[in-house]
PDB file of C-alpha atoms in Angstrom:
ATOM      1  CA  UNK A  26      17.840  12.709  -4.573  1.00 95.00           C
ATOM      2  CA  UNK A  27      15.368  10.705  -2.571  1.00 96.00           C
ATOM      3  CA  UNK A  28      12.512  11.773  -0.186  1.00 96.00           C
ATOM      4  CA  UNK A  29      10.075   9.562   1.529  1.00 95.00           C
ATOM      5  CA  UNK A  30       7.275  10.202   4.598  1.00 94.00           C
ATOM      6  CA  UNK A  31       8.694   7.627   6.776  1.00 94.00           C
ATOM      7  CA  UNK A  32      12.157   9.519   8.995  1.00 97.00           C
ATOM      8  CA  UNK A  33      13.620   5.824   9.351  1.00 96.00           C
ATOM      9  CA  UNK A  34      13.575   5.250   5.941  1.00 95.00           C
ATOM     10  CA  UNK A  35      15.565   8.463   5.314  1.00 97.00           C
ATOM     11  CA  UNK A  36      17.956   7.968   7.916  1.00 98.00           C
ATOM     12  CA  UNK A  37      18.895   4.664   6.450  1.00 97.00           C
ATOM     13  CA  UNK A  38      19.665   6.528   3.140  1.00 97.00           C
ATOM     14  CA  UNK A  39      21.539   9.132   5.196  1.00 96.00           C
ATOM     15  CA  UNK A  40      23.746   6.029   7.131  1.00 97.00           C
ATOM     16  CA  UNK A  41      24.181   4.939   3.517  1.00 97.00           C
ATOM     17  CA  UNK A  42      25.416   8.231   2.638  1.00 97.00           C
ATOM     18  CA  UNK A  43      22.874   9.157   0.150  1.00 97.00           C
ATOM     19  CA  UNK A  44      20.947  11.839  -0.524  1.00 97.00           C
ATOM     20  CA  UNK A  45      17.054  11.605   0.788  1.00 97.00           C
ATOM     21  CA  UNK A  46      14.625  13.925   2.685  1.00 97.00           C
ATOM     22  CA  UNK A  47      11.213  13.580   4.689  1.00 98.00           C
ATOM     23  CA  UNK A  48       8.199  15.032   2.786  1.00 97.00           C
ATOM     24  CA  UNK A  49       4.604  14.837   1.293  1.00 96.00           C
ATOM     25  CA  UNK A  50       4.391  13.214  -1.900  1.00 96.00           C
ATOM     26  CA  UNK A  51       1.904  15.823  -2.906  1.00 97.00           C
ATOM     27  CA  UNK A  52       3.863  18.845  -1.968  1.00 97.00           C
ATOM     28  CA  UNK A  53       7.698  18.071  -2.543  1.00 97.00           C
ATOM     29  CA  UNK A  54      10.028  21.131  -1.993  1.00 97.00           C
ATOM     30  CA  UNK A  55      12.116  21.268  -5.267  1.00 97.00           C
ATOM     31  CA  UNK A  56      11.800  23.654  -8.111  1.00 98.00           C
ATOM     32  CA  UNK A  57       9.381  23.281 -10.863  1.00 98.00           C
ATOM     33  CA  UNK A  58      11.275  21.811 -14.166  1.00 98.00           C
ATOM     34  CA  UNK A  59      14.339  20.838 -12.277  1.00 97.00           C
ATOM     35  CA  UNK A  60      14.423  17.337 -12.133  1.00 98.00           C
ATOM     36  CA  UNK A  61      15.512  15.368 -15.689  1.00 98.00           C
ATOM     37  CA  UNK A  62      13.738  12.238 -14.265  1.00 98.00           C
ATOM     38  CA  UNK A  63      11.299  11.246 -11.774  1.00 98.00           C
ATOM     39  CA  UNK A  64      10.663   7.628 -10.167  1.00 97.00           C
ATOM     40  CA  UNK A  65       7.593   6.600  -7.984  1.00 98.00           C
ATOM     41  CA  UNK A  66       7.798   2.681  -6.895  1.00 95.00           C
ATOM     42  CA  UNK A  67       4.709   1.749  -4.537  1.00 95.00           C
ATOM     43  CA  UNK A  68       3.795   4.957  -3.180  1.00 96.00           C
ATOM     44  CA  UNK A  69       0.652   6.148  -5.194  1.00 98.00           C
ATOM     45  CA  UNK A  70      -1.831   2.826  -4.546  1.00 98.00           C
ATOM     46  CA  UNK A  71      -1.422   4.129  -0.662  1.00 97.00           C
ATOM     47  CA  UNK A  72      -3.441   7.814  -1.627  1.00 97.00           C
ATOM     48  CA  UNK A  73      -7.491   6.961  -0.341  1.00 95.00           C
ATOM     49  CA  UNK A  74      -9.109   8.886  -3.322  1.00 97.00           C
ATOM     50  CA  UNK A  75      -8.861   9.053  -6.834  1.00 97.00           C
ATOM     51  CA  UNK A  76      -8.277  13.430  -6.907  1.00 98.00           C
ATOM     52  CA  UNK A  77      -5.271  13.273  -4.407  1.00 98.00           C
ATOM     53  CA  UNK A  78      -3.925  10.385  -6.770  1.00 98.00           C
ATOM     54  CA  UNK A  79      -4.260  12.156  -9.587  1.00 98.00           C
ATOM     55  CA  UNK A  80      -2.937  15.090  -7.602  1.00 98.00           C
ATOM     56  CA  UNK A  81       0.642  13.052  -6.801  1.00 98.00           C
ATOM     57  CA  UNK A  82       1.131  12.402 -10.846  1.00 98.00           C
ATOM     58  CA  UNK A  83       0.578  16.118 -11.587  1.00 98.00           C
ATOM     59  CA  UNK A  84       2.703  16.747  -8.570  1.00 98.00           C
ATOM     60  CA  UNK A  85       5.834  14.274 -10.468  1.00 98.00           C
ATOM     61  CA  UNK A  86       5.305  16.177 -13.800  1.00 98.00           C
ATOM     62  CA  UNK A  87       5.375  19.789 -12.216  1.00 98.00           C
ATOM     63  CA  UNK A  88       9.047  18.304 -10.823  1.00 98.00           C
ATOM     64  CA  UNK A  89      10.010  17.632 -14.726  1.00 98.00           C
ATOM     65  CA  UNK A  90      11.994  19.445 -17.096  1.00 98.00           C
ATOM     66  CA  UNK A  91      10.317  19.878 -20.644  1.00 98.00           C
ATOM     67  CA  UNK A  92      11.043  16.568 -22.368  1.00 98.00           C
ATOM     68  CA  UNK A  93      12.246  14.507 -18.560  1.00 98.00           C
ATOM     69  CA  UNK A  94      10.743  11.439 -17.840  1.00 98.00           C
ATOM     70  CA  UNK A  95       8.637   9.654 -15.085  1.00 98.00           C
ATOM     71  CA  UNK A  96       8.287   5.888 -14.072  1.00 98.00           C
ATOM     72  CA  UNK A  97       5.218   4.863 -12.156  1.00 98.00           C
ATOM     73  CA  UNK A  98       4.719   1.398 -10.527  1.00 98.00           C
ATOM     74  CA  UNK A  99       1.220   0.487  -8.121  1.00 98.00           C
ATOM     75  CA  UNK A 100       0.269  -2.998  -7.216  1.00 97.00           C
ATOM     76  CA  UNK A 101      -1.958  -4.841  -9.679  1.00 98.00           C
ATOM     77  CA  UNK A 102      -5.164  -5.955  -9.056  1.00 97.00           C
ATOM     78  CA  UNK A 103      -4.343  -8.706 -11.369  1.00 97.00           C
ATOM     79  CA  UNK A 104      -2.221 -10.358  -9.615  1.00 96.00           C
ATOM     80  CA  UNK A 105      -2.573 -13.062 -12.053  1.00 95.00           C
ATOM     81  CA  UNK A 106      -1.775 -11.994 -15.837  1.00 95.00           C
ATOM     82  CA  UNK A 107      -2.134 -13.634 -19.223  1.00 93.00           C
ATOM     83  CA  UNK A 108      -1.904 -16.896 -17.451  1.00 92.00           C
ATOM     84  CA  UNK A 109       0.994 -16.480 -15.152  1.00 94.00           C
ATOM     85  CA  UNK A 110       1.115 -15.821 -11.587  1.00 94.00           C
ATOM     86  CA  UNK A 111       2.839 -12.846 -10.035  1.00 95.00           C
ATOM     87  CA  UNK A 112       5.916 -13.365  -7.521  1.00 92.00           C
ATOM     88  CA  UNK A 113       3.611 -12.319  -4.866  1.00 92.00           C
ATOM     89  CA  UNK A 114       1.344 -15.260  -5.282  1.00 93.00           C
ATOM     90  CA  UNK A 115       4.076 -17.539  -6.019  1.00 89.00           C
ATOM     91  CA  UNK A 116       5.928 -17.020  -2.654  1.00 84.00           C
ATOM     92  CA  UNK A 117       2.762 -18.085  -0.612  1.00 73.00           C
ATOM     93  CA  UNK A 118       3.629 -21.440  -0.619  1.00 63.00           C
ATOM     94  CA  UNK A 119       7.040 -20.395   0.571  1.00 58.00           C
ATOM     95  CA  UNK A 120       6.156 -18.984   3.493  1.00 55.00           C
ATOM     96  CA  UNK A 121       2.788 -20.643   4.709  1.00 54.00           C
ATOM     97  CA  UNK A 122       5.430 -23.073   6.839  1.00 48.00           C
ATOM     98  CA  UNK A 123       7.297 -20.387   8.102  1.00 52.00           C
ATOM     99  CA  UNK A 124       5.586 -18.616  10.840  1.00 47.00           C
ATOM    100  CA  UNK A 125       2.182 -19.587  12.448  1.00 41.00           C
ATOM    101  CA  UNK A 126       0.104 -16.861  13.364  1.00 40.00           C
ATOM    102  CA  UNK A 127      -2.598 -16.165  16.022  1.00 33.00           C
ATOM    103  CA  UNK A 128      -4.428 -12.990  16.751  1.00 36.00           C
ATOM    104  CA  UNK A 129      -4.902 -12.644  20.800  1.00 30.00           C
ATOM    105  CA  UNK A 130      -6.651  -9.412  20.818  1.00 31.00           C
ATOM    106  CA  UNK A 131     -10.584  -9.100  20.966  1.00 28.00           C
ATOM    107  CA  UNK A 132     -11.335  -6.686  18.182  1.00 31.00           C
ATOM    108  CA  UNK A 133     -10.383  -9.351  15.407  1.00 32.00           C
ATOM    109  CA  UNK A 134     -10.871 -12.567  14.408  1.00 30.00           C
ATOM    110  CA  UNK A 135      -7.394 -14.298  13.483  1.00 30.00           C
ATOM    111  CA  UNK A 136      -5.480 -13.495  10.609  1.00 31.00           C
ATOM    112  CA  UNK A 137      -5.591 -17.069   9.010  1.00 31.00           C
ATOM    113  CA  UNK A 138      -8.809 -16.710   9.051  1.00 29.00           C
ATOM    114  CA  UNK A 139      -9.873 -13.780   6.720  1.00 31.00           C
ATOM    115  CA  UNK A 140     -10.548 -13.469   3.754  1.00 33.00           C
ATOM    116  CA  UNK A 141     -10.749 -10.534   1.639  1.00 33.00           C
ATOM    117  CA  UNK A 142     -13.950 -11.328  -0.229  1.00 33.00           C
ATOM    118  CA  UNK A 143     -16.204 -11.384   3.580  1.00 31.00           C
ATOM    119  CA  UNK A 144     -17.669  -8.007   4.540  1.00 33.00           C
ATOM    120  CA  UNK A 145     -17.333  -8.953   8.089  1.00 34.00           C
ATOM    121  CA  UNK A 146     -14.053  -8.984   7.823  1.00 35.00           C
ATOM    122  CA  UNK A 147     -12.046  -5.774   8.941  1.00 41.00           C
ATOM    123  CA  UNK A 148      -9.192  -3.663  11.126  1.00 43.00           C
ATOM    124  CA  UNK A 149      -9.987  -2.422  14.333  1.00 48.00           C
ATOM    125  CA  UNK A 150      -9.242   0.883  13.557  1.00 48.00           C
ATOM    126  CA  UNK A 151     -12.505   0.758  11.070  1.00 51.00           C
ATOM    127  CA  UNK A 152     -14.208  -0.471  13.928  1.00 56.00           C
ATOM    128  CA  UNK A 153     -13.368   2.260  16.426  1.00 55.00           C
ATOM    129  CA  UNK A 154     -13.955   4.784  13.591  1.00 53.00           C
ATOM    130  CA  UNK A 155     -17.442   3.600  12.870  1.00 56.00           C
ATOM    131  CA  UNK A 156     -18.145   3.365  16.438  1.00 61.00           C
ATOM    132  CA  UNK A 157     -16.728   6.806  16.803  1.00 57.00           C
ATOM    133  CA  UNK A 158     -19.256   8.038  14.157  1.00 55.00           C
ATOM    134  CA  UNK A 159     -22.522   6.375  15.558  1.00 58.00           C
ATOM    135  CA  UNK A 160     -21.142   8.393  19.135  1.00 61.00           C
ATOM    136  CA  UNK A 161     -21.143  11.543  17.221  1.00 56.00           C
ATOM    137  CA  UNK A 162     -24.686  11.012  15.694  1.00 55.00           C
ATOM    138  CA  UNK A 163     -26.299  10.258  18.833  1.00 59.00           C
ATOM    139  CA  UNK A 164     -27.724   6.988  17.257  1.00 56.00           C
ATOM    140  CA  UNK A 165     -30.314   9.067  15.592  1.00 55.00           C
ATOM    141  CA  UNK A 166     -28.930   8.519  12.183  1.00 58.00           C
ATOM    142  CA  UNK A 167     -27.969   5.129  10.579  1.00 61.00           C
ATOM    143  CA  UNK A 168     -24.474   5.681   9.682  1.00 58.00           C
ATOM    144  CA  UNK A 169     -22.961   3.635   6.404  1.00 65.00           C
ATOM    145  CA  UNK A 170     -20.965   0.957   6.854  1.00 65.00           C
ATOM    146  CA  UNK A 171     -17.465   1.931   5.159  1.00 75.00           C
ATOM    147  CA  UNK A 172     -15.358  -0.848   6.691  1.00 87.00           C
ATOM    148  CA  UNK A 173     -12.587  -1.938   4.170  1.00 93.00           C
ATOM    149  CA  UNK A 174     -11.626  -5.310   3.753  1.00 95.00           C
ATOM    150  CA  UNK A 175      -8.499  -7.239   5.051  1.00 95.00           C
ATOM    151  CA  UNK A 176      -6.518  -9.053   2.518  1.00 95.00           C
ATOM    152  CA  UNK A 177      -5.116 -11.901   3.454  1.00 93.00           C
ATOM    153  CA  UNK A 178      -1.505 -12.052   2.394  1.00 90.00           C
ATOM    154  CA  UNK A 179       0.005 -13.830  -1.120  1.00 92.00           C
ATOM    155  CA  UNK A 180      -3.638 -14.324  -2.014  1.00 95.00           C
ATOM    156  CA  UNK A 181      -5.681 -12.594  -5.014  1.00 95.00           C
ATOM    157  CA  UNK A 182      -7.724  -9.696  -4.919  1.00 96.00           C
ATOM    158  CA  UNK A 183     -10.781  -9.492  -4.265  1.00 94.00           C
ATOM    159  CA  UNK A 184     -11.558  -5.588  -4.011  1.00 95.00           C
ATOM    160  CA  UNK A 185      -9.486  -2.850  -5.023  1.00 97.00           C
ATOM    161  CA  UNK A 186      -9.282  -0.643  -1.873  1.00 97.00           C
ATOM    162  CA  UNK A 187      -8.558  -2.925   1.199  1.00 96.00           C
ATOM    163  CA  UNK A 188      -6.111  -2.703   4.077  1.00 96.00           C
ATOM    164  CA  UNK A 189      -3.320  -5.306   3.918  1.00 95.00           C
ATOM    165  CA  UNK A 190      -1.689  -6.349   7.146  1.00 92.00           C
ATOM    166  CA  UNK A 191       1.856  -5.113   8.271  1.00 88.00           C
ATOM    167  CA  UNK A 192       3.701  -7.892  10.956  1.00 84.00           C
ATOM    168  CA  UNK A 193       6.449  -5.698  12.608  1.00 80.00           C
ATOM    169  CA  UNK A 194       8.688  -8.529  13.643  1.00 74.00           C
ATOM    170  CA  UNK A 195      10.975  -7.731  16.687  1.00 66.00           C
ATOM    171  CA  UNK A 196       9.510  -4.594  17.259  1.00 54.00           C
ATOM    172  CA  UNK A 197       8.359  -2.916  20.592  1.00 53.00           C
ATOM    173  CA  UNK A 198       5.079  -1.340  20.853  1.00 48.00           C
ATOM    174  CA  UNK A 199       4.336   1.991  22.446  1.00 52.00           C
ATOM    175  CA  UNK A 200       1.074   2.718  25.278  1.00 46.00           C
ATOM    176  CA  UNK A 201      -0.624   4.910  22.694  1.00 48.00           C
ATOM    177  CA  UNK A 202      -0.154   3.028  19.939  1.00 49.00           C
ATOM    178  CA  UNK A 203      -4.007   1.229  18.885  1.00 49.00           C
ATOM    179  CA  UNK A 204      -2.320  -2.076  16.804  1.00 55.00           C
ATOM    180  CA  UNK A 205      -3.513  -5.445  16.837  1.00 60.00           C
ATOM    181  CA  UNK A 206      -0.968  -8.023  18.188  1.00 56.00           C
ATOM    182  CA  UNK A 207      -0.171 -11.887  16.932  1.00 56.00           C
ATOM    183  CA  UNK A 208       2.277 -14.443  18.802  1.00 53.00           C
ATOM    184  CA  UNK A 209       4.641 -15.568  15.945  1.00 50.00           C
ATOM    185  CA  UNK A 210       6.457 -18.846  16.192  1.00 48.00           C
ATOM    186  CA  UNK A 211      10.206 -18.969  15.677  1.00 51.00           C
ATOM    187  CA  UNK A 212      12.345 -21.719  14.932  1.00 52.00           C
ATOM    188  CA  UNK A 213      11.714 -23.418  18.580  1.00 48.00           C
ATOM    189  CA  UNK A 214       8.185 -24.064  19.603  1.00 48.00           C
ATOM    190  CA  UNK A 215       9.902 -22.169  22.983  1.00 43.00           C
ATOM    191  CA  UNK A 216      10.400 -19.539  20.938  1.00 43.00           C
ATOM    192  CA  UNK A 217       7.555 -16.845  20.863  1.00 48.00           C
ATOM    193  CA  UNK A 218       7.182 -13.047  20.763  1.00 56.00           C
ATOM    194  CA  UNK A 219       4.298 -10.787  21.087  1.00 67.00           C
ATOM    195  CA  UNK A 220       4.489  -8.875  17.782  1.00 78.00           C
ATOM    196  CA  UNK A 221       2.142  -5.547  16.504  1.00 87.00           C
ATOM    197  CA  UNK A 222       0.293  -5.523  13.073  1.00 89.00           C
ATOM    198  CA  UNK A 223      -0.239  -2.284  11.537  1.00 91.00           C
ATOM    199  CA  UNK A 224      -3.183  -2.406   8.982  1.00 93.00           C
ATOM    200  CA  UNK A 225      -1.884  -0.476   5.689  1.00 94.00           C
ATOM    201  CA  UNK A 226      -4.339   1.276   2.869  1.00 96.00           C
ATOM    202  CA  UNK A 227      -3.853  -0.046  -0.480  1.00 97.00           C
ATOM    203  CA  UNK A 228      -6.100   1.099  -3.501  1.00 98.00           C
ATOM    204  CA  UNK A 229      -4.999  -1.944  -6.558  1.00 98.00           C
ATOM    205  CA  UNK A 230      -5.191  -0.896  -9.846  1.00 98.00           C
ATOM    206  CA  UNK A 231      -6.772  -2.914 -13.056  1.00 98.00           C
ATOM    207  CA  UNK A 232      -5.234  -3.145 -15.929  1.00 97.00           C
ATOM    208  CA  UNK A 233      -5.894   0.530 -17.834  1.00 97.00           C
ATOM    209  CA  UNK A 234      -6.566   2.727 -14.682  1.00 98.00           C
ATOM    210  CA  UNK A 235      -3.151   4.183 -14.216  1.00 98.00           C
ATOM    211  CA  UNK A 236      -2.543   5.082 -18.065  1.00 98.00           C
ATOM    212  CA  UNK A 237      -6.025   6.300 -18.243  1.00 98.00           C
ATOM    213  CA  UNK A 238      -5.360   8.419 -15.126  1.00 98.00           C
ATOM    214  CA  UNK A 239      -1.792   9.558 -16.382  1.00 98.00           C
ATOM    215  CA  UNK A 240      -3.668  10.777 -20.052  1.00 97.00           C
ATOM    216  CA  UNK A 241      -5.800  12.988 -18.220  1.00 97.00           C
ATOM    217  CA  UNK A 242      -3.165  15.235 -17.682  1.00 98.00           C
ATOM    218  CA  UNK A 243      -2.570  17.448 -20.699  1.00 97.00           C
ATOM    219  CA  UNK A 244       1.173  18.312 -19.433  1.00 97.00           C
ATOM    220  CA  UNK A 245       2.603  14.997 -19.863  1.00 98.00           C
ATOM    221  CA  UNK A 246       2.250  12.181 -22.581  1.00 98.00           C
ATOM    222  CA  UNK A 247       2.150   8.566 -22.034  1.00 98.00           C
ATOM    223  CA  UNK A 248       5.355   7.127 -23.961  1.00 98.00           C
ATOM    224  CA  UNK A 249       4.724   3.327 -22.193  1.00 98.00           C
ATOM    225  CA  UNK A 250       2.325   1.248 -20.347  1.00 98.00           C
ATOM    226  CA  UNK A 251       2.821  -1.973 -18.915  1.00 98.00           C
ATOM    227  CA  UNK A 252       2.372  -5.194 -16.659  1.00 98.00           C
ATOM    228  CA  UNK A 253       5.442  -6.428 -14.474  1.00 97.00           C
ATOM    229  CA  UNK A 254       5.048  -9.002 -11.719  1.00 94.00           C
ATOM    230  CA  UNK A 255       1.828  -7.673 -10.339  1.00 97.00           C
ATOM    231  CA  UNK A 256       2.561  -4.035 -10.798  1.00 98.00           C
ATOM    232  CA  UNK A 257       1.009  -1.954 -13.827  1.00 98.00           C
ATOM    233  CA  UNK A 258       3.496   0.737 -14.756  1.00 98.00           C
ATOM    234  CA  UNK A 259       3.619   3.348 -17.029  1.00 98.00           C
ATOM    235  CA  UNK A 260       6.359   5.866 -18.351  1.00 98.00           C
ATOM    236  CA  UNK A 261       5.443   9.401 -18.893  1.00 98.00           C
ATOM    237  CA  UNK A 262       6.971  12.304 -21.053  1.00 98.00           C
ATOM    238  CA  UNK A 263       6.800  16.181 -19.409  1.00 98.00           C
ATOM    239  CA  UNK A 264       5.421  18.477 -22.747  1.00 98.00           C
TER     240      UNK A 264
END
C-alpha cells in the first residue's frame, strides 16, 4: 500500500492498478502496529525543520509491528564519497548539451548562472516573502534575511537547506500560479517552448545526521546505516 501528497502521483498507481492513497506523511491513516514494513525514498529531506523530521520517523515506527522494519533514503550532502562521485554528479556532463536554458522573467537572474555558494542568489518566492514581511513591519524593523539558496543542478553542495529547481517540460501554466519561466531548446533551433520552474525545498543530510536522528527515538533501533549513490540510508527495527 502506497500513499503520497501529490493526487497525480496516486492516480498513476491507481491506472497501474495498485494500491496508493493521498495523505500527510506526518499523519497517515492506518492503524498503529499494522504494517510489517515501512519504506520512505526521498520524502523526508523535503520537511523545513528538524522537529517535523523527526516527527515523520516517529510517524513510520508508530505504523510498525513489534519487530517490522523501516528503510529510509534522503539526498546526501556528500554527493561525493570516499573518492567516488555520485550518479547525480556523473550525469552532468550528460546533459549540459541537451537543453539550453534562459530565464526571461525579471525576478531572477538565469539559471546557468547561479550558483549555490552566492547569497544573492535565490527564488522569487523568497523574494516576495521577504518583501511581504518588510510590508507587514512597516519598515520600522530590519527584518533578517532568510533567503535560501538555489542549487544549480548535477553540481555539489554547498549548503544543506537550499531550493533546487523543478523544469516542468510540456506543461501549461495556470493565471495564479507565481513560477518562474525558461525557453528550452529542442532538437530544432525552431523548436522552443515557454516552460515553468517550480523551486523545491531540500534539507541534505551529512554523513551521521539521519542515524543520529533515527537513535533518538527510544521505540526503534538502528539495525543499518549507510551511503548509496548520494543518498545516506538507514534501516530501522520497531522495539
Amino acid at each position: 500500500v502506497g500513499c503520497d501528497r501529490s493526487k497525480n502521483l496516486v492516480d498513476i498507481c491507481g491506472e497501474k492498478h495498485f494500491q496508493a492513497f493521498v495523505c500527510d506523511a506526518l499523519s497517515v491513516p492506518i492503524r498503529s502496529g499494522s504494517c510489517d514494513a515501512c519504506i520512505s525514498i526521498a520524502v523526508i529531506h523535503h520537511f523545513s525543520t528538524a522537529e517535523r523530521r523527526l516527527a515523520n520517523i516517529r510517524e513510520l515506527a508508530r505504523l510498525l509491528r513489534p519487530g517490522g522494519t523501516a528503510l529510509i533514503y534522503v539526498w546526501a550532502m556528500e554527493q561525493e564519497y570516499k573518492n567516488q562521485k555520485s550518479k547525480y554528479l556523473k550525469e552532468k556532463n550528460d546533459s549540459k548539451n541537451k537543453d539550453k536554458e534562459m530565464n526571461t522573467g525579471t525576478a531572477q537572474r538565469p539559471l546557468s548562472d547561479q550558483g549555490p555558494d552566492k547569497s544573492s542568489q535565490h527564488s522569487a518566492w523568497s523574494d516576495q516573502l521577504l518583501n511581504d514581511l518588510k510590508n507587514e513591519s512597516g519598515g520600522a524593523k530590519p527584518v533578517a534575511d532568510f533567503r535560501l539558496p538555489v542549487h544549480t543542478n548535477r553540481t555539489s553542495f554547498h549548503s544543506q537547506d537550499l531550493l533546487v529547481p523543478w523544469h516542468l517540460k510540456g506543461g501549461t501554466k495556470k493565471k495564479e500560479e507565481s513560477v518562474d519561466t525558461v525557453l528550452v531548446s529542442g532538437g530544432s533551433k525552431d523548436l522552443e517552448e515557454l516552460s515553468p520552474v517550480f523551486h523545491r525545498y531540500y534539507h541534505v543530510f551529512c554523513e551521521g545526521e539521519l542515524e543520529a536522528v533515527c537513535r533518538s527515538l527510544d521505540c526503534v533501533r538502528v539495525q543499518k546505516s549507510y551511503y548509496d549513490q548520494g543518498n545516506w540510508c538507514v534501516i530501522l527495527e520497531k522495539l
